[in-house]
Coordinates of C-alpha atoms in Angstrom, one line a residue:
Chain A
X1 CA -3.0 -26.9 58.5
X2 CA -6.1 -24.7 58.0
X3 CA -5.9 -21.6 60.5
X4 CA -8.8 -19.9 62.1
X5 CA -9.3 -16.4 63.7
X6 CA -12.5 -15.7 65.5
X7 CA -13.2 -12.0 65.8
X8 CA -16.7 -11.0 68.0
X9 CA -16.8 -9.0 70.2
X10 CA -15.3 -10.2 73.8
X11 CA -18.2 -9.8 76.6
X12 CA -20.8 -11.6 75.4
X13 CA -21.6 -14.9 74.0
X14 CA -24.0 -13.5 71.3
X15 CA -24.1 -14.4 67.8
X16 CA -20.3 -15.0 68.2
X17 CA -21.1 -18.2 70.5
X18 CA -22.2 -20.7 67.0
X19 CA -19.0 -20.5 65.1
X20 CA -17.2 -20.6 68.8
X21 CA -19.1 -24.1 69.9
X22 CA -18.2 -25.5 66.6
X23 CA -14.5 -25.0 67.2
X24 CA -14.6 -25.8 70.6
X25 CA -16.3 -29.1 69.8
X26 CA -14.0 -30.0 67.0
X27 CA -11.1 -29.4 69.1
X28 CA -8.9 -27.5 66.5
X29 CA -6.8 -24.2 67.7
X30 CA -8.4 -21.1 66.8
X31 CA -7.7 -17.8 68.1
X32 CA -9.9 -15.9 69.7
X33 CA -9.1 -12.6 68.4
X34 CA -11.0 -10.0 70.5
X35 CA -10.5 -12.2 74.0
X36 CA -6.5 -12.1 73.1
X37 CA -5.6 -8.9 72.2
X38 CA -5.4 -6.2 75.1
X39 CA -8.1 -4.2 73.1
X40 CA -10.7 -6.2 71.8
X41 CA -12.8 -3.5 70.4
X42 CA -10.2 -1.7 68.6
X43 CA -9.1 -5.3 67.0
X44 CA -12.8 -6.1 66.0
X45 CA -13.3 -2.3 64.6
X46 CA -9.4 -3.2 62.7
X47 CA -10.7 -6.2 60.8
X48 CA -14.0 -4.5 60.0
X49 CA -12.0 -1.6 58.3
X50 CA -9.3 -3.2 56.4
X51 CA -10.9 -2.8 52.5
X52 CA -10.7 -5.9 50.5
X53 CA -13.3 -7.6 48.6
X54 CA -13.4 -10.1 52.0
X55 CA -14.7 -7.3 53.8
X56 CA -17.7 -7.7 56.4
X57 CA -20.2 -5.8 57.0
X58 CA -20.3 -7.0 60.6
X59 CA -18.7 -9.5 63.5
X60 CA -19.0 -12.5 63.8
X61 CA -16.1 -12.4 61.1
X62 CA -14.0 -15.7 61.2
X63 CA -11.0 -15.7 59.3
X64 CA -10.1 -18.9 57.6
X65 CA -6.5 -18.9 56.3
X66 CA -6.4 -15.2 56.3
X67 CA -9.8 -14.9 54.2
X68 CA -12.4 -13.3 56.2
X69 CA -16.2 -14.5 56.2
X70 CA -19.4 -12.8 58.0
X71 CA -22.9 -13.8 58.8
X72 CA -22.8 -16.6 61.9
X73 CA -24.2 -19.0 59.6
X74 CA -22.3 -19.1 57.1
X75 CA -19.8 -19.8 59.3
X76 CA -21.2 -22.2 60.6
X77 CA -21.9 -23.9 57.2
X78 CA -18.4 -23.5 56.2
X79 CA -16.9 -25.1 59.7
X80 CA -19.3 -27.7 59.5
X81 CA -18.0 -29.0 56.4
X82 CA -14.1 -28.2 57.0
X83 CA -14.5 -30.2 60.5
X84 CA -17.3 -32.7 59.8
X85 CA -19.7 -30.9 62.3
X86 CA -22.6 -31.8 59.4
X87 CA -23.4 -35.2 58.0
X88 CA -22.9 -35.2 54.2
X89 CA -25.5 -34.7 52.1
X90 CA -27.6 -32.5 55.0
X91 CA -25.6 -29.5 54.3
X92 CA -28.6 -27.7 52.7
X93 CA -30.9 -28.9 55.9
X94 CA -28.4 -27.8 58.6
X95 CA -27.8 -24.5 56.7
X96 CA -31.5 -23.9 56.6
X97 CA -31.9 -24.8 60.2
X98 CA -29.5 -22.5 61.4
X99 CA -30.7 -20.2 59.2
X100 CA -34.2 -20.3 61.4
X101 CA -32.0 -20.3 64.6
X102 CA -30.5 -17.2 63.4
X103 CA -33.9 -15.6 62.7
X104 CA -34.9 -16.4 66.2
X105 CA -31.9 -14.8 67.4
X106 CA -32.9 -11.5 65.6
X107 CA -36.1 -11.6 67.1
X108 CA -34.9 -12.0 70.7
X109 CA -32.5 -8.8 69.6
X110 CA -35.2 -6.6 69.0
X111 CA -37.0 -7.6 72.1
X112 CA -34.7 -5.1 73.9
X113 CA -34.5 -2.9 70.8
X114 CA -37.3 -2.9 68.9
X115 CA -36.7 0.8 67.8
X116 CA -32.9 1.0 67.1
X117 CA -29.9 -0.9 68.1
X118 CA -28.0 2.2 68.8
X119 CA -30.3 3.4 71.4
X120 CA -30.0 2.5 74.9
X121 CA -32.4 -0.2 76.2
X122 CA -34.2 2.4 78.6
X123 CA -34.7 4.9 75.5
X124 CA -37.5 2.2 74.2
X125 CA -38.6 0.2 77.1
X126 CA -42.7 1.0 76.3
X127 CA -41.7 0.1 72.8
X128 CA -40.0 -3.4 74.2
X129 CA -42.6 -4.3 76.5
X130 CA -45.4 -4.6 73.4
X131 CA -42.9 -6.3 71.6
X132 CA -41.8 -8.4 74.2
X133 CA -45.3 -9.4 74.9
X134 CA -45.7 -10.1 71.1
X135 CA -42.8 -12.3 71.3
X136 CA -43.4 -14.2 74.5
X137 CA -47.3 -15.2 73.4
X138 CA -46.7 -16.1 69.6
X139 CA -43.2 -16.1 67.2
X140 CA -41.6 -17.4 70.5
X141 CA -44.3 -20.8 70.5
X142 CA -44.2 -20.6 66.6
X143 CA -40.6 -21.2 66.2
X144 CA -40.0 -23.1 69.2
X145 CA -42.9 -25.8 67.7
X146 CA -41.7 -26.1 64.7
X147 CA -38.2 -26.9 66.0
X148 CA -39.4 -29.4 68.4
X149 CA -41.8 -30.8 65.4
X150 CA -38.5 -31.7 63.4
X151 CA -36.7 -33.7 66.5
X152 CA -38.5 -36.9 66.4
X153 CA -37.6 -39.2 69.3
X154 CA -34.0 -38.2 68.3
X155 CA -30.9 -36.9 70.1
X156 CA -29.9 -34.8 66.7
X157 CA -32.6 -32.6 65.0
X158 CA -31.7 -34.1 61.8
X159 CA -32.0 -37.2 61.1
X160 CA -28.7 -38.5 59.3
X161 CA -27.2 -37.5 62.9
X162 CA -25.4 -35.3 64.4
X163 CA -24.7 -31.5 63.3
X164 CA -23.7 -28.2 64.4
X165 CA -27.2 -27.1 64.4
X166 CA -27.7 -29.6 67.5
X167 CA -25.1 -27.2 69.6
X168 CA -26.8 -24.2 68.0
X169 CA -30.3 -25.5 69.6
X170 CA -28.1 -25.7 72.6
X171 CA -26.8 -22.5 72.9
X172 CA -30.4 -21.3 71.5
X173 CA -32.4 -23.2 74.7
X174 CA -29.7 -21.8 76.9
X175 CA -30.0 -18.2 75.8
X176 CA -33.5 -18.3 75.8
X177 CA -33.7 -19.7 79.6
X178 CA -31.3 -16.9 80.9
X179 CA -33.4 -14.2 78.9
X180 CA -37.0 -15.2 79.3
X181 CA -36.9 -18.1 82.4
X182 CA -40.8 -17.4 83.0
X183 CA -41.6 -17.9 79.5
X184 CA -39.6 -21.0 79.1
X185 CA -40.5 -22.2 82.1
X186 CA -44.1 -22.1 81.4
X187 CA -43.4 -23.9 78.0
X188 CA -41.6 -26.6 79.3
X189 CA -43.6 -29.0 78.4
X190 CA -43.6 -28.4 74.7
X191 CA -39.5 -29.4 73.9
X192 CA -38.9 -32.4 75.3
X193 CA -36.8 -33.0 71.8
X194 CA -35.1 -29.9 72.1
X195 CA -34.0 -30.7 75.7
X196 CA -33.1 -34.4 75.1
X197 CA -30.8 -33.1 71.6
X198 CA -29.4 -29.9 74.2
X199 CA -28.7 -32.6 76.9
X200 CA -26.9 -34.7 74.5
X201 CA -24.9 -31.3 73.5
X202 CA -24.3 -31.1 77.4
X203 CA -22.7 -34.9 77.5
X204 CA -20.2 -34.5 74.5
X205 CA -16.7 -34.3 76.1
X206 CA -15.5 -31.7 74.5
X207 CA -18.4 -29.3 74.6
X208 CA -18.7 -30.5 79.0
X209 CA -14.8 -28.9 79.1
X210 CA -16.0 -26.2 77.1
X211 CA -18.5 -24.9 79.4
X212 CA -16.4 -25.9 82.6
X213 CA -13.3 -23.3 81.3
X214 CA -13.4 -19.4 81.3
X215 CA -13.8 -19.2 77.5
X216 CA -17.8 -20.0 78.2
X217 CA -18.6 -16.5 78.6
X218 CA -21.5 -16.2 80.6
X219 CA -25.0 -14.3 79.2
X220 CA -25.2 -10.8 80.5
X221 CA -25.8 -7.8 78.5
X222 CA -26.0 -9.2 74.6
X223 CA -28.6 -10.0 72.6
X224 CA -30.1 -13.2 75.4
X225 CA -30.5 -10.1 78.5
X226 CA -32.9 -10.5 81.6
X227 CA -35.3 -8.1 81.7
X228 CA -37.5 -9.2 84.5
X229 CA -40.2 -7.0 82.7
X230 CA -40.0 -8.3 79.4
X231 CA -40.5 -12.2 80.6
X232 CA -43.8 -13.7 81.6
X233 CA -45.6 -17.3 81.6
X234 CA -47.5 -18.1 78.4
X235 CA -50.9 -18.7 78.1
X236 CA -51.5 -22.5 77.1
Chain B
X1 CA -34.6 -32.9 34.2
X2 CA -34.9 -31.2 37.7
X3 CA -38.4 -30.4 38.6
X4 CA -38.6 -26.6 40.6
X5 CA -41.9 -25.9 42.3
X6 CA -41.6 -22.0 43.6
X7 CA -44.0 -21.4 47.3
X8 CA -44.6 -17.8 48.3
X9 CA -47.6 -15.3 48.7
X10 CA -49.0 -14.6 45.3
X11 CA -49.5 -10.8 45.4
X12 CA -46.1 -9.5 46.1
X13 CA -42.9 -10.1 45.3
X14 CA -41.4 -9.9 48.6
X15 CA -38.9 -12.2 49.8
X16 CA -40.4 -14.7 47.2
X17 CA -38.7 -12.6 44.2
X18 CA -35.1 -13.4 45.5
X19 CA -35.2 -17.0 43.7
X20 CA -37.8 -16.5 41.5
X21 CA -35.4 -13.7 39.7
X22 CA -32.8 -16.5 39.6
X23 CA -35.2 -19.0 38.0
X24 CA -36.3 -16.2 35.4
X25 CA -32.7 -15.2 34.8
X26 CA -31.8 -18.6 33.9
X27 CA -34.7 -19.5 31.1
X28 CA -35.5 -22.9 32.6
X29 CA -39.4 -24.2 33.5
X30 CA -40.6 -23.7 37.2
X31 CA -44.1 -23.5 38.8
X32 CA -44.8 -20.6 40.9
X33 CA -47.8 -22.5 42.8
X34 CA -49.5 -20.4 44.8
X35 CA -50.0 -17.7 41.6
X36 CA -51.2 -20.8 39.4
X37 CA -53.5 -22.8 41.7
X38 CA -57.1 -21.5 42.3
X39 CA -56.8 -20.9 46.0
X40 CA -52.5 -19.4 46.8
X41 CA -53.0 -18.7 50.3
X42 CA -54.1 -22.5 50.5
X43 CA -51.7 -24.1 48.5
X44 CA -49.0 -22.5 50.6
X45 CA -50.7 -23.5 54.1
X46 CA -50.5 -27.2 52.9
X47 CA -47.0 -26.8 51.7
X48 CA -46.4 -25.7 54.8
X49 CA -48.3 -28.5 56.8
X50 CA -47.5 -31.7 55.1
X51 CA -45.4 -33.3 58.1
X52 CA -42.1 -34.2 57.2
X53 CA -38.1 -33.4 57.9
X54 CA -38.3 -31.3 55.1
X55 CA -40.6 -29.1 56.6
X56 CA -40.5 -25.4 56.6
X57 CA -40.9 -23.2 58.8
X58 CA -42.2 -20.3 56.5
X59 CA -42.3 -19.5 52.6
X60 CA -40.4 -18.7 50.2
X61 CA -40.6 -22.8 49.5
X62 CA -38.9 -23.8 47.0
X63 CA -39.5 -28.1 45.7
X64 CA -36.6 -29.2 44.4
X65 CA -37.3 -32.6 42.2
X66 CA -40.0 -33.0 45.6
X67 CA -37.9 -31.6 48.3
X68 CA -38.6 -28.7 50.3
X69 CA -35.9 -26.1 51.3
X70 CA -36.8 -22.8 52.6
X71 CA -34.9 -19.7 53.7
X72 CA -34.6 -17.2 50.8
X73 CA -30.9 -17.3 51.0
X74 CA -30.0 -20.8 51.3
X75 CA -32.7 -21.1 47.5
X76 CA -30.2 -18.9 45.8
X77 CA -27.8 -21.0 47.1
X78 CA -28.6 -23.8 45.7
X79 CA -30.3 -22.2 42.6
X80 CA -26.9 -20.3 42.1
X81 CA -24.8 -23.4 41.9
X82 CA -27.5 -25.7 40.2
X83 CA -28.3 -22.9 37.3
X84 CA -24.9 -21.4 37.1
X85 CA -25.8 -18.5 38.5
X86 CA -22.4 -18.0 40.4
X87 CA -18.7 -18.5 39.8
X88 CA -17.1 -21.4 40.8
X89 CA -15.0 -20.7 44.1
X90 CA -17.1 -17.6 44.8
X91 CA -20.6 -19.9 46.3
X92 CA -19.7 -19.1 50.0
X93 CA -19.2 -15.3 49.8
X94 CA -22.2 -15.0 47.5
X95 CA -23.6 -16.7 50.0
X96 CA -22.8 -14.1 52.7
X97 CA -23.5 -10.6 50.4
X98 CA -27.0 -12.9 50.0
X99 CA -27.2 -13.2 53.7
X100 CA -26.2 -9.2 54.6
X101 CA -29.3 -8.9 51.8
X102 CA -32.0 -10.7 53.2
X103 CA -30.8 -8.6 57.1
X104 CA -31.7 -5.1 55.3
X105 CA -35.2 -6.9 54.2
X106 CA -35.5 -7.7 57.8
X107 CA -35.0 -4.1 58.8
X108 CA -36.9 -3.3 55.8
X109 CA -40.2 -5.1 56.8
X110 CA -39.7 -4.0 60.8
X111 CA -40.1 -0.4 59.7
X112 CA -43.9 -0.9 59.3
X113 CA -43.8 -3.7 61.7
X114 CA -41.6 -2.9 64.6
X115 CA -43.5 -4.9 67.2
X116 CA -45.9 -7.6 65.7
X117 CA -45.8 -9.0 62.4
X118 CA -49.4 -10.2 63.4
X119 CA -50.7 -6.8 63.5
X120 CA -51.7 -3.9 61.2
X121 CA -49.6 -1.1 60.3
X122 CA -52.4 1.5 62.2
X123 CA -51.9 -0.3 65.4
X124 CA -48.0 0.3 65.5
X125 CA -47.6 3.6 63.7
X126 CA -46.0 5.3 66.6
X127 CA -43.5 2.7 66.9
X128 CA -42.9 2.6 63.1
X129 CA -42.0 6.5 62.9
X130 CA -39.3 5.9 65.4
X131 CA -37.6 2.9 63.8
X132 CA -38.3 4.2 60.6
X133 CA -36.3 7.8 61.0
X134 CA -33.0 5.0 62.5
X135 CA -33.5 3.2 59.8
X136 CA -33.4 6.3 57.2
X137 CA -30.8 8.0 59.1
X138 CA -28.4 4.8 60.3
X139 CA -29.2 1.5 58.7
X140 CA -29.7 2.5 55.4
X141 CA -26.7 4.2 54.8
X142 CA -24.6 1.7 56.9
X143 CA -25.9 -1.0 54.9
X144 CA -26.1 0.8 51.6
X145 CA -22.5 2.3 51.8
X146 CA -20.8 -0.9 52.5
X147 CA -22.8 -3.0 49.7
X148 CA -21.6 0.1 47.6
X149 CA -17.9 -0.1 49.1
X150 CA -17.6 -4.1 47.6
X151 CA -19.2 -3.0 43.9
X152 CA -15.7 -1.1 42.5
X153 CA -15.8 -0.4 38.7
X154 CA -17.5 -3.2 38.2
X155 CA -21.0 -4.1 36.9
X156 CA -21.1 -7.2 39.1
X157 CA -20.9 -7.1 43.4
X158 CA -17.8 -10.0 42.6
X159 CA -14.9 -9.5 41.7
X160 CA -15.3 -13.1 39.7
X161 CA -18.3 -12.2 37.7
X162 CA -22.2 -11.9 37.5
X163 CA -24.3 -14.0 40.3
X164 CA -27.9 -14.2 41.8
X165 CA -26.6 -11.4 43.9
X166 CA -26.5 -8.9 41.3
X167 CA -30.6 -9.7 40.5
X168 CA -30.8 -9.2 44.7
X169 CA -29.3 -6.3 44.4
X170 CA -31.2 -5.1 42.0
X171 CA -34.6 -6.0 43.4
X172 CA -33.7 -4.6 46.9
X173 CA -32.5 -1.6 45.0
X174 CA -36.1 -1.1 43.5
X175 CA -38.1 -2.2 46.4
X176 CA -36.3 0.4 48.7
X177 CA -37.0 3.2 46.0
X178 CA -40.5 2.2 46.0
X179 CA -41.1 2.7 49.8
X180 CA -38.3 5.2 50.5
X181 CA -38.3 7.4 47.2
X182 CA -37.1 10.3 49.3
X183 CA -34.8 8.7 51.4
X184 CA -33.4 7.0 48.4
X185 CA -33.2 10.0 46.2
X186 CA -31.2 12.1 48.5
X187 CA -28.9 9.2 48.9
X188 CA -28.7 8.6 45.2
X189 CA -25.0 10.1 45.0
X190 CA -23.7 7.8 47.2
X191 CA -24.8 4.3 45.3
X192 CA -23.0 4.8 41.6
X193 CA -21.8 1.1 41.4
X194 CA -25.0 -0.4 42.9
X195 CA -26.9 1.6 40.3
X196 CA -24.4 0.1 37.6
X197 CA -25.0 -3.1 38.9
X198 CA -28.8 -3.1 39.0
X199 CA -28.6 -1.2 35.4
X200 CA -26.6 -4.2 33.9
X201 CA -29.2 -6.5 35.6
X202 CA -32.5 -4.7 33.7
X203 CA -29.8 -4.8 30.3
X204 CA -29.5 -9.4 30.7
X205 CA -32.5 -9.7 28.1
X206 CA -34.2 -12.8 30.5
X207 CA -34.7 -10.2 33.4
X208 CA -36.0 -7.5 30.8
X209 CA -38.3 -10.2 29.6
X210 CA -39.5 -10.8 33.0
X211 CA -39.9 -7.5 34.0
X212 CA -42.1 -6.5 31.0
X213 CA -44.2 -9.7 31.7
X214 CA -47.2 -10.1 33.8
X215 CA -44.9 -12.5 36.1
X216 CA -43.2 -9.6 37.5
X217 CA -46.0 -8.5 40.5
X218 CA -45.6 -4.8 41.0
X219 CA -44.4 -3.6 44.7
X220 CA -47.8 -2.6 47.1
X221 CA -48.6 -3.8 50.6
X222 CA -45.4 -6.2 51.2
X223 CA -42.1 -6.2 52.4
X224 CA -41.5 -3.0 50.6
X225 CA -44.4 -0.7 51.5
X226 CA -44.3 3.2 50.7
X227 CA -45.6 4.8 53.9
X228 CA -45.3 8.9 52.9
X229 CA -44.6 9.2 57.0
X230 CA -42.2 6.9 57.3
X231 CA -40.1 8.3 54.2
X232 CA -38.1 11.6 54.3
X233 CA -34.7 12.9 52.7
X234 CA -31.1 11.8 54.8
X235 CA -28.9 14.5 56.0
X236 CA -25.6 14.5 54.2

């Protein structure tokens, strides 16, 4: 039996959340490293530092049979293979996909901290609010089309079926609402797709029990934050 | 015989020069479109456009026997395994070293463009100096020092042998001397096995080829970009 140790860090969903919905949608254990030890931070900051030519740079880190990987998706590739979360022969596609997801992601990052990640949101608010406004009014639309472009009149954005990178779009959309509800609000209209493929997300039993129990850790303070200032409706 | 058709701005190298290295390095026959049609810039817009679930989101492209994949990592994926270009059993932590790569290029490119890609350097130069000093003073050596913690004795980043990521390396090594020289040369003591590594890379008579060639599109107003302001020595 393959084991798997998740290790991000414990109060927000983050970049942490794609590997996590993957597990959690498969239904095998996993241990949530971070969530189960009394100190989270000092067990995320104890697998970062152990040398070994399997060390990461940075968390997400899932270890898989005592071999750590990095880089969310990655891990996602590698799940979705060892728990046929990807149809075969679309590995390359979903990899790709998530690989734009996780670009997005970045981008949403540096929407609070467009000057440095160390810094505290209110040491570069000016510099977030042009970025912000940047985001909002053109990559936001940009990747959200093309995304929506590739879902057809599908449940699954790709179209041999079903994938992790469907539960990605719903943890994306989900984020996204909770960080920016003006701006998604006001593009409503333009992901149908995405919404029908997140609803479908929504109906799988595993994922529903998921997001019913405690380990659904709800947005706050990560990379999807609400910023009242930041959001804003987007000009057709 | 597999057909490779190369997509990516014409006048720098960029994230485009991730799998074109990979293609050089391995000797075999590949079109780099947009520097051999008449009009790039064109040729890359209806790359881009042609509807289709193969279609990207932004270049590098890369046409595999007619396919399109995108996402610089995920080509020297597939390049790596298709051209030999990484061990056998090593594919998924390439993978990841490829993928902790491509986030310094991120960081790379948002030092000139820490708010909007869509604008010009002289309407964010403010913002820029900030990020920039972080990135000189934080990300760089974070990122450089653990790159530098995987490289051992060796000549190659794996423990199991050469790989595409050795020719990343390399390239990131010189684009990040070209627009940091001082940052770069007062960290110089601190990268011994990534300067092995990229030494070994310029030695593989393919990539020397290359380099000397007119193929090889010399670093200006890209990715990497040498601002003197936004360069400057790190303390110790």
């Amino acid at each position: 039996v393959t084991t798997y140790r998740l290790v991000y860090w414990p109060s927000i969903p983050g970049r942490g959340e794609f590997p996590r919905l993957l597990l959690e949608d498969a239904g095998v254990p996993y241990v949530d490293v971070a969530r189960e030890e009394p100190d989270g931070v000092k067990a995320i900051l104890s697998t970062l530092r152990t040398p070994g030519a399997d060390a990461p740079l940075a968390p997400p880190i899932l270890e898989i049979d005592g071999v750590r990987f990095a880089q969310s998706a990655l891990l996602c590739h590698l799940l979705g293979q060892l728990l046929d979360r990807v149809p075969a022969g679309a590995e390359s596609r979903a990899l790709q996909l998530q690989l734009t997801v996780a670009d997005l992601v970045d981008e949403v990052h540096d929407t609070h901290h467009p000057i440095a990640s160390g810094l505290r949101y209110e040491d570069q608010r000016d510099e977030a609010a042009r970025r912000a406004e940047d985001f909002r009014s053109r990559r936001l639309p940009k990747f959200l089309g093309y995304l929506e472009g590739l879902s057809g009149d599908r449940d699954t954005i790709l179209p041999e079926g079903f994938s992790y990178v469907d539960l990605s779009l719903f943890h994306l959309l989900a984020g996204l609402r909770f960080a920016f509800p003006e701006a998604m609000a006001s593009l409503a209209d333009r992901t149908p797709g995405l919404d029908r493929i997140a609803a479908a997300v929504r109906a799988r039993p595993r994922v529903a029990a998921y997001l019913a129990s405690p380990r659904r850790v709800p947005f706050s303070d990560g990379i999807f934050r609400h910023y009242p200032e930041l959001d804003g409706a987007v000009s057709p």
